[in-house]
Amino acid sequence: MVIKKTEEQEARRKRVEAGQIKKYNALVDDFRKRRQEGVNDNESFDITTKILEMNPEGYTVWNYRREVLAVLLQKFDDEEKQKWLEGELRFLEGCLKKFPKVYWIWNHRRWCLKNSPRPDWKRELELVSKMLEYDPRNFHGWHYRREVIANIEKQTGRSMVKEEVQYTTKKINSNFSNFSAWHNRVNLIPQLIKEDKLDGQKVLKEELDYTRNALYTDPDDQSSWLYHRWLIMNNAIAPDLTVEERLEILNAEIKSIQELEELEPDNKWCLLSLVEYEEYKSKLQGQKSNRPETLKRLEKLKKADPMRLNRYKYLEQQLVN
């Protein structure tokens, strides 16, 4: 049930907002004056805190906060510096809970850890893991996780590729639509093959089997289709395959998608993948494709995905010319 606000309640809300805007503007005016005059003291630091608690999108304020911090930290030994930066990291955790997709908060956290005498990267991994529990598709969190893992590996001298592959599998299994997890897999699988000296062809077939499950479960989601396309048309996993071996794998995948097409005859991703894979197959065979079924699929794509009509017309011209 929607409860309408009374005129008195609405007037009170507007007064509160007006007071907050007035306070915010006064703080911003003070901040600008201080930065222009090069005042880098504790009071300036506190002013940036108040502003950022109200509006964390103010990247200029974050820049000034770092300028102030850089000056203040020069006065401390490593122990005091560590305490200050730990306090700053706690402040940032509060910001990230409310605003997990603000670039500037993540950037400032990186700066703090870079300048920390004893950066605790394992704690950062726990933090970002917890954040990705709340929002598994937050690409800021995934990008930050890659940086954290790189620093842990540098610190320990031990690869975490296998653990991170398992982590992406866990996230994908809970939601096939996690594009960031699929993207991470693109980077990790070739590393895993290299480090563990795995059979690339075997891994490729295993990945195709794994991805096929996602395609059949949710054929409308683009994430798994894009990963599937990468597996088919990129040589990163099994660069030494012969043309005959690649064609064998390609034919098996085309057949599988054709079976899915029978169940989902108007599915954009089925149609587009079959068009692209048939073209890729012709390229591998050194032949020019002009298959009637490909042209029919392009006609279907024009109706199923009118936003990209010109793209399909272009593909059609490439086939008939």
PDB file of C-alpha atoms in Angstrom:
ATOM      1  CA  MET A   1       0.000   0.000   0.000  1.00  0.00           C
ATOM      2  CA  VAL A   2       1.352   3.440  -0.965  1.00  0.00           C
ATOM      3  CA  ILE A   3       1.057   5.999   1.803  1.00  0.00           C
ATOM      4  CA  LYS A   4       0.729   9.557   0.513  1.00  0.00           C
ATOM      5  CA  LYS A   5       2.761  12.187   2.280  1.00  0.00           C
ATOM      6  CA  THR A   6       0.889  15.067   3.826  1.00  0.00           C
ATOM      7  CA  GLU A   7       1.720  18.621   2.758  1.00  0.00           C
ATOM      8  CA  GLU A   8       3.385  19.169   6.133  1.00  0.00           C
ATOM      9  CA  GLN A   9       5.599  16.079   5.699  1.00  0.00           C
ATOM     10  CA  GLU A  10       6.580  17.141   2.190  1.00  0.00           C
ATOM     11  CA  ALA A  11       7.386  20.668   3.369  1.00  0.00           C
ATOM     12  CA  ARG A  12       9.524  19.238   6.198  1.00  0.00           C
ATOM     13  CA  ARG A  13      11.382  17.005   3.714  1.00  0.00           C
ATOM     14  CA  LYS A  14      12.135  19.969   1.468  1.00  0.00           C
ATOM     15  CA  ARG A  15      13.415  22.013   4.428  1.00  0.00           C
ATOM     16  CA  VAL A  16      15.732  19.166   5.456  1.00  0.00           C
ATOM     17  CA  GLU A  17      17.020  18.806   1.887  1.00  0.00           C
ATOM     18  CA  ALA A  18      17.556  22.547   1.578  1.00  0.00           C
ATOM     19  CA  GLY A  19      19.543  22.511   4.817  1.00  0.00           C
ATOM     20  CA  GLN A  20      21.682  19.609   3.617  1.00  0.00           C
ATOM     21  CA  ILE A  21      22.359  21.299   0.265  1.00  0.00           C
ATOM     22  CA  LYS A  22      23.330  24.541   2.034  1.00  0.00           C
ATOM     23  CA  LYS A  23      25.695  22.632   4.346  1.00  0.00           C
ATOM     24  CA  TYR A  24      27.189  20.704   1.422  1.00  0.00           C
ATOM     25  CA  ASN A  25      27.768  23.835  -0.664  1.00  0.00           C
ATOM     26  CA  ALA A  26      29.446  25.579   2.264  1.00  0.00           C
ATOM     27  CA  LEU A  27      31.798  22.606   2.748  1.00  0.00           C
ATOM     28  CA  VAL A  28      32.630  22.530  -0.971  1.00  0.00           C
ATOM     29  CA  ASP A  29      33.378  26.277  -0.964  1.00  0.00           C
ATOM     30  CA  ASP A  30      35.702  25.772   2.012  1.00  0.00           C
ATOM     31  CA  PHE A  31      37.395  22.805   0.322  1.00  0.00           C
ATOM     32  CA  ARG A  32      38.013  24.765  -2.896  1.00  0.00           C
ATOM     33  CA  LYS A  33      39.489  27.704  -1.005  1.00  0.00           C
ATOM     34  CA  ARG A  34      41.771  25.468   1.037  1.00  0.00           C
ATOM     35  CA  ARG A  35      43.016  23.564  -1.991  1.00  0.00           C
ATOM     36  CA  GLN A  36      43.660  26.755  -3.908  1.00  0.00           C
ATOM     37  CA  GLU A  37      45.667  28.108  -0.979  1.00  0.00           C
ATOM     38  CA  GLY A  38      47.508  24.788  -0.488  1.00  0.00           C
ATOM     39  CA  VAL A  39      46.233  24.195   3.055  1.00  0.00           C
ATOM     40  CA  ASN A  40      46.957  20.536   3.836  1.00  0.00           C
ATOM     41  CA  ASP A  41      46.121  20.096   7.513  1.00  0.00           C
ATOM     42  CA  ASN A  42      43.902  17.936   9.724  1.00  0.00           C
ATOM     43  CA  GLU A  43      40.952  20.276   9.385  1.00  0.00           C
ATOM     44  CA  SER A  44      41.171  20.047   5.595  1.00  0.00           C
ATOM     45  CA  PHE A  45      41.206  16.259   5.916  1.00  0.00           C
ATOM     46  CA  ASP A  46      38.081  16.351   8.105  1.00  0.00           C
ATOM     47  CA  ILE A  47      36.297  18.579   5.596  1.00  0.00           C
ATOM     48  CA  THR A  48      36.915  16.078   2.802  1.00  0.00           C
ATOM     49  CA  THR A  49      35.481  13.348   5.060  1.00  0.00           C
ATOM     50  CA  LYS A  50      32.252  15.282   5.546  1.00  0.00           C
ATOM     51  CA  ILE A  51      31.909  16.014   1.838  1.00  0.00           C
ATOM     52  CA  LEU A  52      32.624  12.447   0.727  1.00  0.00           C
ATOM     53  CA  GLU A  53      30.160  10.999   3.224  1.00  0.00           C
ATOM     54  CA  MET A  54      27.510  13.113   1.488  1.00  0.00           C
ATOM     55  CA  ASN A  55      28.779  12.668  -2.084  1.00  0.00           C
ATOM     56  CA  PRO A  56      31.450  10.038  -2.806  1.00  0.00           C
ATOM     57  CA  GLU A  57      31.377  10.845  -6.544  1.00  0.00           C
ATOM     58  CA  GLY A  58      33.462  13.981  -5.998  1.00  0.00           C
ATOM     59  CA  TYR A  59      36.722  12.780  -7.537  1.00  0.00           C
ATOM     60  CA  THR A  60      38.350  16.206  -7.082  1.00  0.00           C
ATOM     61  CA  VAL A  61      37.714  15.896  -3.345  1.00  0.00           C
ATOM     62  CA  TRP A  62      39.338  12.446  -3.336  1.00  0.00           C
ATOM     63  CA  ASN A  63      42.354  13.954  -5.133  1.00  0.00           C
ATOM     64  CA  TYR A  64      42.628  16.682  -2.491  1.00  0.00           C
ATOM     65  CA  ARG A  65      42.253  14.115   0.289  1.00  0.00           C
ATOM     66  CA  ARG A  66      45.292  12.265  -1.073  1.00  0.00           C
ATOM     67  CA  GLU A  67      47.245  15.520  -1.304  1.00  0.00           C
ATOM     68  CA  VAL A  68      46.452  16.236   2.355  1.00  0.00           C
ATOM     69  CA  LEU A  69      47.241  12.659   3.394  1.00  0.00           C
ATOM     70  CA  ALA A  70      50.572  12.716   1.573  1.00  0.00           C
ATOM     71  CA  VAL A  71      51.603  15.766   3.594  1.00  0.00           C
ATOM     72  CA  LEU A  72      50.296  14.451   6.919  1.00  0.00           C
ATOM     73  CA  LEU A  73      51.896  11.028   6.527  1.00  0.00           C
ATOM     74  CA  GLN A  74      55.335  12.556   6.049  1.00  0.00           C
ATOM     75  CA  LYS A  75      55.295  13.545   9.722  1.00  0.00           C
ATOM     76  CA  PHE A  76      54.861   9.964  10.961  1.00  0.00           C
ATOM     77  CA  ASP A  77      57.058   6.936  11.389  1.00  0.00           C
ATOM     78  CA  ASP A  78      55.976   3.668   9.779  1.00  0.00           C
ATOM     79  CA  GLU A  79      53.918   2.568  12.794  1.00  0.00           C
ATOM     80  CA  GLU A  80      51.879   5.775  12.958  1.00  0.00           C
ATOM     81  CA  LYS A  81      51.577   5.830   9.179  1.00  0.00           C
ATOM     82  CA  GLN A  82      50.193   2.290   9.248  1.00  0.00           C
ATOM     83  CA  LYS A  83      47.576   3.250  11.854  1.00  0.00           C
ATOM     84  CA  TRP A  84      46.448   6.250   9.821  1.00  0.00           C
ATOM     85  CA  LEU A  85      46.078   4.229   6.648  1.00  0.00           C
ATOM     86  CA  GLU A  86      44.262   1.413   8.457  1.00  0.00           C
ATOM     87  CA  GLY A  87      41.794   4.034   9.683  1.00  0.00           C
ATOM     88  CA  GLU A  88      41.440   5.265   6.115  1.00  0.00           C
ATOM     89  CA  LEU A  89      40.752   1.727   4.904  1.00  0.00           C
ATOM     90  CA  ARG A  90      38.001   1.375   7.522  1.00  0.00           C
ATOM     91  CA  PHE A  91      36.474   4.650   6.294  1.00  0.00           C
ATOM     92  CA  LEU A  92      36.552   3.316   2.749  1.00  0.00           C
ATOM     93  CA  GLU A  93      34.865   0.068   3.780  1.00  0.00           C
ATOM     94  CA  GLY A  94      31.943   2.118   5.042  1.00  0.00           C
ATOM     95  CA  CYS A  95      31.850   4.014   1.758  1.00  0.00           C
ATOM     96  CA  LEU A  96      31.937   0.807  -0.295  1.00  0.00           C
ATOM     97  CA  LYS A  97      29.043  -0.723   1.643  1.00  0.00           C
ATOM     98  CA  LYS A  98      26.859   2.200   0.565  1.00  0.00           C
ATOM     99  CA  PHE A  99      28.416   2.891  -2.827  1.00  0.00           C
ATOM    100  CA  PRO A 100      30.084  -0.296  -4.151  1.00  0.00           C
ATOM    101  CA  LYS A 101      30.250   0.923  -7.759  1.00  0.00           C
ATOM    102  CA  VAL A 102      31.959   4.284  -7.341  1.00  0.00           C
ATOM    103  CA  TYR A 103      35.317   4.265  -9.163  1.00  0.00           C
ATOM    104  CA  TRP A 104      36.936   6.857  -6.924  1.00  0.00           C
ATOM    105  CA  ILE A 105      36.476   4.854  -3.709  1.00  0.00           C
ATOM    106  CA  TRP A 106      38.232   1.833  -5.246  1.00  0.00           C
ATOM    107  CA  ASN A 107      40.996   4.082  -6.635  1.00  0.00           C
ATOM    108  CA  HIS A 108      41.580   5.665  -3.229  1.00  0.00           C
ATOM    109  CA  ARG A 109      41.796   2.230  -1.597  1.00  0.00           C
ATOM    110  CA  ARG A 110      44.494   1.228  -4.074  1.00  0.00           C
ATOM    111  CA  TRP A 111      46.445   4.376  -3.214  1.00  0.00           C
ATOM    112  CA  CYS A 112      46.225   3.651   0.521  1.00  0.00           C
ATOM    113  CA  LEU A 113      47.535   0.114   0.119  1.00  0.00           C
ATOM    114  CA  LYS A 114      50.298   1.257  -2.227  1.00  0.00           C
ATOM    115  CA  ASN A 115      51.478   3.696   0.448  1.00  0.00           C
ATOM    116  CA  SER A 116      50.989   1.347   3.386  1.00  0.00           C
ATOM    117  CA  PRO A 117      54.159   0.076   5.118  1.00  0.00           C
ATOM    118  CA  ARG A 118      52.434  -3.301   5.671  1.00  0.00           C
ATOM    119  CA  PRO A 119      49.602  -3.841   3.192  1.00  0.00           C
ATOM    120  CA  ASP A 120      47.396  -6.743   4.265  1.00  0.00           C
ATOM    121  CA  TRP A 121      46.451  -8.271   0.925  1.00  0.00           C
ATOM    122  CA  LYS A 122      44.892 -11.362   2.481  1.00  0.00           C
ATOM    123  CA  ARG A 123      42.443  -9.142   4.329  1.00  0.00           C
ATOM    124  CA  GLU A 124      41.719  -7.362   1.051  1.00  0.00           C
ATOM    125  CA  LEU A 125      40.905 -10.723  -0.506  1.00  0.00           C
ATOM    126  CA  GLU A 126      38.481 -11.489   2.335  1.00  0.00           C
ATOM    127  CA  LEU A 127      36.880  -8.064   1.869  1.00  0.00           C
ATOM    128  CA  VAL A 128      36.402  -8.330  -1.891  1.00  0.00           C
ATOM    129  CA  SER A 129      35.162 -11.929  -1.549  1.00  0.00           C
ATOM    130  CA  LYS A 130      32.522 -10.746   0.885  1.00  0.00           C
ATOM    131  CA  MET A 131      31.518  -7.931  -1.462  1.00  0.00           C
ATOM    132  CA  LEU A 132      31.176 -10.368  -4.354  1.00  0.00           C
ATOM    133  CA  GLU A 133      28.846 -12.431  -2.170  1.00  0.00           C
ATOM    134  CA  TYR A 134      26.507  -9.426  -1.959  1.00  0.00           C
ATOM    135  CA  ASP A 135      26.874  -8.538  -5.639  1.00  0.00           C
ATOM    136  CA  PRO A 136      28.556 -11.331  -7.640  1.00  0.00           C
ATOM    137  CA  ARG A 137      28.531  -9.288 -10.862  1.00  0.00           C
ATOM    138  CA  ASN A 138      30.151  -6.098  -9.573  1.00  0.00           C
ATOM    139  CA  PHE A 139      32.911  -5.639 -12.164  1.00  0.00           C
ATOM    140  CA  HIS A 140      34.712  -3.146  -9.888  1.00  0.00           C
ATOM    141  CA  GLY A 141      35.051  -5.934  -7.334  1.00  0.00           C
ATOM    142  CA  TRP A 142      36.281  -8.437  -9.925  1.00  0.00           C
ATOM    143  CA  HIS A 143      38.874  -6.003 -11.262  1.00  0.00           C
ATOM    144  CA  TYR A 144      40.050  -5.233  -7.735  1.00  0.00           C
ATOM    145  CA  ARG A 145      40.177  -8.964  -6.937  1.00  0.00           C
ATOM    146  CA  ARG A 146      42.602  -9.536  -9.834  1.00  0.00           C
ATOM    147  CA  GLU A 147      44.889  -6.820  -8.436  1.00  0.00           C
ATOM    148  CA  VAL A 148      44.695  -8.283  -4.940  1.00  0.00           C
ATOM    149  CA  ILE A 149      45.522 -11.793  -6.202  1.00  0.00           C
ATOM    150  CA  ALA A 150      48.485 -10.434  -8.185  1.00  0.00           C
ATOM    151  CA  ASN A 151      49.848  -8.773  -5.039  1.00  0.00           C
ATOM    152  CA  ILE A 152      49.357 -11.906  -2.921  1.00  0.00           C
ATOM    153  CA  GLU A 153      51.180 -13.978  -5.547  1.00  0.00           C
ATOM    154  CA  LYS A 154      53.996 -11.431  -5.607  1.00  0.00           C
ATOM    155  CA  GLN A 155      54.172 -11.430  -1.815  1.00  0.00           C
ATOM    156  CA  THR A 156      54.082 -15.216  -1.387  1.00  0.00           C
ATOM    157  CA  GLY A 157      55.769 -16.327  -4.602  1.00  0.00           C
ATOM    158  CA  ARG A 158      52.948 -18.837  -5.117  1.00  0.00           C
ATOM    159  CA  SER A 159      50.449 -18.989  -7.978  1.00  0.00           C
ATOM    160  CA  MET A 160      46.742 -18.819  -7.110  1.00  0.00           C
ATOM    161  CA  VAL A 161      45.488 -19.579 -10.625  1.00  0.00           C
ATOM    162  CA  LYS A 162      43.948 -22.948  -9.701  1.00  0.00           C
ATOM    163  CA  GLU A 163      42.062 -21.472  -6.733  1.00  0.00           C
ATOM    164  CA  GLU A 164      40.790 -18.590  -8.858  1.00  0.00           C
ATOM    165  CA  VAL A 165      39.543 -20.945 -11.597  1.00  0.00           C
ATOM    166  CA  GLN A 166      37.632 -22.816  -8.898  1.00  0.00           C
ATOM    167  CA  TYR A 167      36.272 -19.491  -7.629  1.00  0.00           C
ATOM    168  CA  THR A 168      34.957 -18.531 -11.080  1.00  0.00           C
ATOM    169  CA  THR A 169      33.357 -21.980 -11.388  1.00  0.00           C
ATOM    170  CA  LYS A 170      31.589 -21.472  -8.068  1.00  0.00           C
ATOM    171  CA  LYS A 171      30.294 -18.049  -9.120  1.00  0.00           C
ATOM    172  CA  ILE A 172      29.198 -19.212 -12.572  1.00  0.00           C
ATOM    173  CA  ASN A 173      27.420 -22.261 -11.146  1.00  0.00           C
ATOM    174  CA  SER A 174      25.395 -20.011  -8.858  1.00  0.00           C
ATOM    175  CA  ASN A 175      24.525 -17.662 -11.748  1.00  0.00           C
ATOM    176  CA  PHE A 176      25.356 -18.347 -15.398  1.00  0.00           C
ATOM    177  CA  SER A 177      24.793 -14.657 -16.145  1.00  0.00           C
ATOM    178  CA  ASN A 178      27.961 -13.584 -14.318  1.00  0.00           C
ATOM    179  CA  PHE A 179      29.867 -11.993 -17.208  1.00  0.00           C
ATOM    180  CA  SER A 180      32.753 -10.911 -14.971  1.00  0.00           C
ATOM    181  CA  ALA A 181      33.334 -14.495 -13.813  1.00  0.00           C
ATOM    182  CA  TRP A 182      33.374 -15.767 -17.414  1.00  0.00           C
ATOM    183  CA  HIS A 183      35.779 -12.967 -18.339  1.00  0.00           C
ATOM    184  CA  ASN A 184      38.099 -13.909 -15.486  1.00  0.00           C
ATOM    185  CA  ARG A 185      38.079 -17.467 -16.803  1.00  0.00           C
ATOM    186  CA  VAL A 186      39.332 -16.215 -20.185  1.00  0.00           C
ATOM    187  CA  ASN A 187      42.485 -14.973 -18.475  1.00  0.00           C
ATOM    188  CA  LEU A 188      42.902 -17.864 -16.039  1.00  0.00           C
ATOM    189  CA  ILE A 189      42.436 -21.014 -18.129  1.00  0.00           C
ATOM    190  CA  PRO A 190      45.442 -20.382 -20.455  1.00  0.00           C
ATOM    191  CA  GLN A 191      47.579 -19.648 -17.375  1.00  0.00           C
ATOM    192  CA  LEU A 192      46.427 -22.872 -15.707  1.00  0.00           C
ATOM    193  CA  ILE A 193      47.299 -24.914 -18.808  1.00  0.00           C
ATOM    194  CA  LYS A 194      50.757 -23.380 -18.935  1.00  0.00           C
ATOM    195  CA  GLU A 195      51.519 -23.714 -15.223  1.00  0.00           C
ATOM    196  CA  ASP A 196      50.207 -27.267 -14.789  1.00  0.00           C
ATOM    197  CA  LYS A 197      51.358 -28.401 -18.264  1.00  0.00           C
ATOM    198  CA  LEU A 198      47.857 -29.599 -19.143  1.00  0.00           C
ATOM    199  CA  ASP A 199      46.653 -30.997 -22.464  1.00  0.00           C
ATOM    200  CA  GLY A 200      45.155 -27.945 -24.198  1.00  0.00           C
ATOM    201  CA  GLN A 201      42.857 -29.974 -26.439  1.00  0.00           C
ATOM    202  CA  LYS A 202      41.450 -31.886 -23.473  1.00  0.00           C
ATOM    203  CA  VAL A 203      40.895 -28.672 -21.501  1.00  0.00           C
ATOM    204  CA  LEU A 204      39.204 -27.059 -24.519  1.00  0.00           C
ATOM    205  CA  LYS A 205      36.726 -29.947 -24.811  1.00  0.00           C
ATOM    206  CA  GLU A 206      36.068 -29.832 -21.058  1.00  0.00           C
ATOM    207  CA  GLU A 207      35.407 -26.090 -21.206  1.00  0.00           C
ATOM    208  CA  LEU A 208      33.089 -26.516 -24.181  1.00  0.00           C
ATOM    209  CA  ASP A 209      31.143 -29.206 -22.301  1.00  0.00           C
ATOM    210  CA  TYR A 210      30.921 -26.941 -19.258  1.00  0.00           C
ATOM    211  CA  THR A 211      29.763 -23.952 -21.308  1.00  0.00           C
ATOM    212  CA  ARG A 212      27.224 -26.011 -23.252  1.00  0.00           C
ATOM    213  CA  ASN A 213      25.418 -26.695 -19.975  1.00  0.00           C
ATOM    214  CA  ALA A 214      25.061 -22.936 -19.461  1.00  0.00           C
ATOM    215  CA  LEU A 215      23.855 -22.383 -23.042  1.00  0.00           C
ATOM    216  CA  TYR A 216      21.096 -24.956 -22.678  1.00  0.00           C
ATOM    217  CA  THR A 217      20.105 -23.752 -19.207  1.00  0.00           C
ATOM    218  CA  ASP A 218      19.762 -20.071 -20.139  1.00  0.00           C
ATOM    219  CA  PRO A 219      20.033 -19.607 -23.925  1.00  0.00           C
ATOM    220  CA  ASP A 220      18.994 -15.938 -23.730  1.00  0.00           C
ATOM    221  CA  ASP A 221      21.978 -14.890 -21.613  1.00  0.00           C
ATOM    222  CA  GLN A 222      24.874 -13.491 -23.609  1.00  0.00           C
ATOM    223  CA  SER A 223      27.654 -14.170 -21.059  1.00  0.00           C
ATOM    224  CA  SER A 224      28.065 -17.885 -21.753  1.00  0.00           C
ATOM    225  CA  TRP A 225      27.646 -17.365 -25.522  1.00  0.00           C
ATOM    226  CA  LEU A 226      30.506 -14.849 -25.570  1.00  0.00           C
ATOM    227  CA  TYR A 227      32.732 -17.249 -23.641  1.00  0.00           C
ATOM    228  CA  HIS A 228      31.753 -20.048 -26.032  1.00  0.00           C
ATOM    229  CA  ARG A 229      32.682 -17.849 -28.997  1.00  0.00           C
ATOM    230  CA  TRP A 230      36.061 -17.157 -27.396  1.00  0.00           C
ATOM    231  CA  LEU A 231      36.666 -20.896 -26.962  1.00  0.00           C
ATOM    232  CA  ILE A 232      35.784 -21.608 -30.589  1.00  0.00           C
ATOM    233  CA  MET A 233      37.460 -18.709 -32.375  1.00  0.00           C
ATOM    234  CA  ASN A 234      40.499 -18.078 -30.191  1.00  0.00           C
ATOM    235  CA  ASN A 235      43.608 -20.275 -30.155  1.00  0.00           C
ATOM    236  CA  ALA A 236      44.706 -19.383 -26.627  1.00  0.00           C
ATOM    237  CA  ILE A 237      43.753 -22.728 -25.051  1.00  0.00           C
ATOM    238  CA  ALA A 238      44.903 -25.164 -27.743  1.00  0.00           C
ATOM    239  CA  PRO A 239      47.169 -23.283 -30.190  1.00  0.00           C
ATOM    240  CA  ASP A 240      48.696 -26.452 -31.649  1.00  0.00           C
ATOM    241  CA  LEU A 241      45.484 -27.991 -32.997  1.00  0.00           C
ATOM    242  CA  THR A 242      45.560 -28.978 -36.663  1.00  0.00           C
ATOM    243  CA  VAL A 243      42.880 -27.644 -38.997  1.00  0.00           C
ATOM    244  CA  GLU A 244      41.273 -31.107 -39.049  1.00  0.00           C
ATOM    245  CA  GLU A 245      41.146 -31.250 -35.241  1.00  0.00           C
ATOM    246  CA  ARG A 246      39.713 -27.743 -35.054  1.00  0.00           C
ATOM    247  CA  LEU A 247      37.073 -28.612 -37.665  1.00  0.00           C
ATOM    248  CA  GLU A 248      36.095 -31.727 -35.726  1.00  0.00           C
ATOM    249  CA  ILE A 249      35.497 -29.666 -32.577  1.00  0.00           C
ATOM    250  CA  LEU A 250      33.703 -26.939 -34.534  1.00  0.00           C
ATOM    251  CA  ASN A 251      31.365 -29.398 -36.256  1.00  0.00           C
ATOM    252  CA  ALA A 252      30.429 -30.943 -32.907  1.00  0.00           C
ATOM    253  CA  GLU A 253      29.576 -27.522 -31.479  1.00  0.00           C
ATOM    254  CA  ILE A 254      27.580 -26.509 -34.562  1.00  0.00           C
ATOM    255  CA  LYS A 255      25.574 -29.710 -34.282  1.00  0.00           C
ATOM    256  CA  SER A 256      24.907 -29.060 -30.587  1.00  0.00           C
ATOM    257  CA  ILE A 257      23.702 -25.500 -31.260  1.00  0.00           C
ATOM    258  CA  GLN A 258      21.515 -26.711 -34.129  1.00  0.00           C
ATOM    259  CA  GLU A 259      19.829 -29.046 -31.653  1.00  0.00           C
ATOM    260  CA  LEU A 260      19.291 -26.102 -29.326  1.00  0.00           C
ATOM    261  CA  GLU A 261      17.960 -24.073 -32.275  1.00  0.00           C
ATOM    262  CA  GLU A 262      15.204 -26.670 -32.727  1.00  0.00           C
ATOM    263  CA  LEU A 263      14.067 -25.910 -29.182  1.00  0.00           C
ATOM    264  CA  GLU A 264      14.682 -22.147 -29.482  1.00  0.00           C
ATOM    265  CA  PRO A 265      14.063 -21.337 -33.178  1.00  0.00           C
ATOM    266  CA  ASP A 266      14.009 -17.535 -32.689  1.00  0.00           C
ATOM    267  CA  ASN A 267      16.843 -17.260 -30.190  1.00  0.00           C
ATOM    268  CA  LYS A 268      19.189 -14.481 -31.270  1.00  0.00           C
ATOM    269  CA  TRP A 269      22.330 -16.076 -29.845  1.00  0.00           C
ATOM    270  CA  CYS A 270      21.666 -19.465 -31.438  1.00  0.00           C
ATOM    271  CA  LEU A 271      21.120 -17.842 -34.829  1.00  0.00           C
ATOM    272  CA  LEU A 272      24.108 -15.510 -34.599  1.00  0.00           C
ATOM    273  CA  SER A 273      26.476 -18.209 -33.371  1.00  0.00           C
ATOM    274  CA  LEU A 274      25.514 -20.556 -36.185  1.00  0.00           C
ATOM    275  CA  VAL A 275      26.018 -17.777 -38.745  1.00  0.00           C
ATOM    276  CA  GLU A 276      29.459 -16.927 -37.345  1.00  0.00           C
ATOM    277  CA  TYR A 277      30.565 -20.525 -36.849  1.00  0.00           C
ATOM    278  CA  GLU A 278      29.531 -21.550 -40.370  1.00  0.00           C
ATOM    279  CA  GLU A 279      31.572 -18.633 -41.703  1.00  0.00           C
ATOM    280  CA  TYR A 280      34.514 -19.613 -39.532  1.00  0.00           C
ATOM    281  CA  LYS A 281      34.212 -23.195 -40.753  1.00  0.00           C
ATOM    282  CA  SER A 282      34.297 -22.019 -44.381  1.00  0.00           C
ATOM    283  CA  LYS A 283      37.387 -19.943 -43.608  1.00  0.00           C
ATOM    284  CA  LEU A 284      39.171 -22.945 -42.086  1.00  0.00           C
ATOM    285  CA  GLN A 285      38.285 -25.013 -45.139  1.00  0.00           C
ATOM    286  CA  GLY A 286      39.372 -22.265 -47.521  1.00  0.00           C
ATOM    287  CA  GLN A 287      35.924 -22.044 -49.074  1.00  0.00           C
ATOM    288  CA  LYS A 288      33.457 -19.227 -49.653  1.00  0.00           C
ATOM    289  CA  SER A 289      30.196 -19.677 -47.795  1.00  0.00           C
ATOM    290  CA  ASN A 290      26.846 -18.992 -49.400  1.00  0.00           C
ATOM    291  CA  ARG A 291      24.690 -21.482 -47.596  1.00  0.00           C
ATOM    292  CA  PRO A 292      20.921 -20.947 -47.928  1.00  0.00           C
ATOM    293  CA  GLU A 293      20.383 -21.819 -44.238  1.00  0.00           C
ATOM    294  CA  THR A 294      22.818 -19.069 -43.209  1.00  0.00           C
ATOM    295  CA  LEU A 295      20.869 -16.508 -45.245  1.00  0.00           C
ATOM    296  CA  LYS A 296      17.642 -17.733 -43.654  1.00  0.00           C
ATOM    297  CA  ARG A 297      19.130 -17.275 -40.194  1.00  0.00           C
ATOM    298  CA  LEU A 298      20.179 -13.738 -41.076  1.00  0.00           C
ATOM    299  CA  GLU A 299      16.581 -13.001 -42.129  1.00  0.00           C
ATOM    300  CA  LYS A 300      15.424 -14.290 -38.755  1.00  0.00           C
ATOM    301  CA  LEU A 301      18.033 -12.192 -36.976  1.00  0.00           C
ATOM    302  CA  LYS A 302      16.733  -9.033 -38.657  1.00  0.00           C
ATOM    303  CA  LYS A 303      13.365  -9.670 -37.031  1.00  0.00           C
ATOM    304  CA  ALA A 304      14.656 -11.023 -33.725  1.00  0.00           C
ATOM    305  CA  ASP A 305      17.214  -8.232 -33.236  1.00  0.00           C
ATOM    306  CA  PRO A 306      16.103  -5.138 -35.230  1.00  0.00           C
ATOM    307  CA  MET A 307      18.472  -2.875 -33.270  1.00  0.00           C
ATOM    308  CA  ARG A 308      21.356  -4.433 -35.221  1.00  0.00           C
ATOM    309  CA  LEU A 309      19.602  -4.610 -38.574  1.00  0.00           C
ATOM    310  CA  ASN A 310      22.444  -2.953 -40.506  1.00  0.00           C
ATOM    311  CA  ARG A 311      24.964  -5.388 -39.096  1.00  0.00           C
ATOM    312  CA  TYR A 312      22.954  -8.347 -40.404  1.00  0.00           C
ATOM    313  CA  LYS A 313      22.485  -6.650 -43.767  1.00  0.00           C
ATOM    314  CA  TYR A 314      26.257  -6.224 -43.978  1.00  0.00           C
ATOM    315  CA  LEU A 315      26.829  -9.911 -43.147  1.00  0.00           C
ATOM    316  CA  GLU A 316      24.272 -10.814 -45.794  1.00  0.00           C
ATOM    317  CA  GLN A 317      26.080  -8.738 -48.422  1.00  0.00           C
ATOM    318  CA  GLN A 318      29.357 -10.475 -47.532  1.00  0.00           C
ATOM    319  CA  LEU A 319      27.721 -13.826 -48.241  1.00  0.00           C
ATOM    320  CA  VAL A 320      26.086 -13.016 -51.563  1.00  0.00           C
ATOM    321  CA  ASN A 321      28.889 -10.927 -53.078  1.00  0.00           C
TER     322      ASN A 321
END
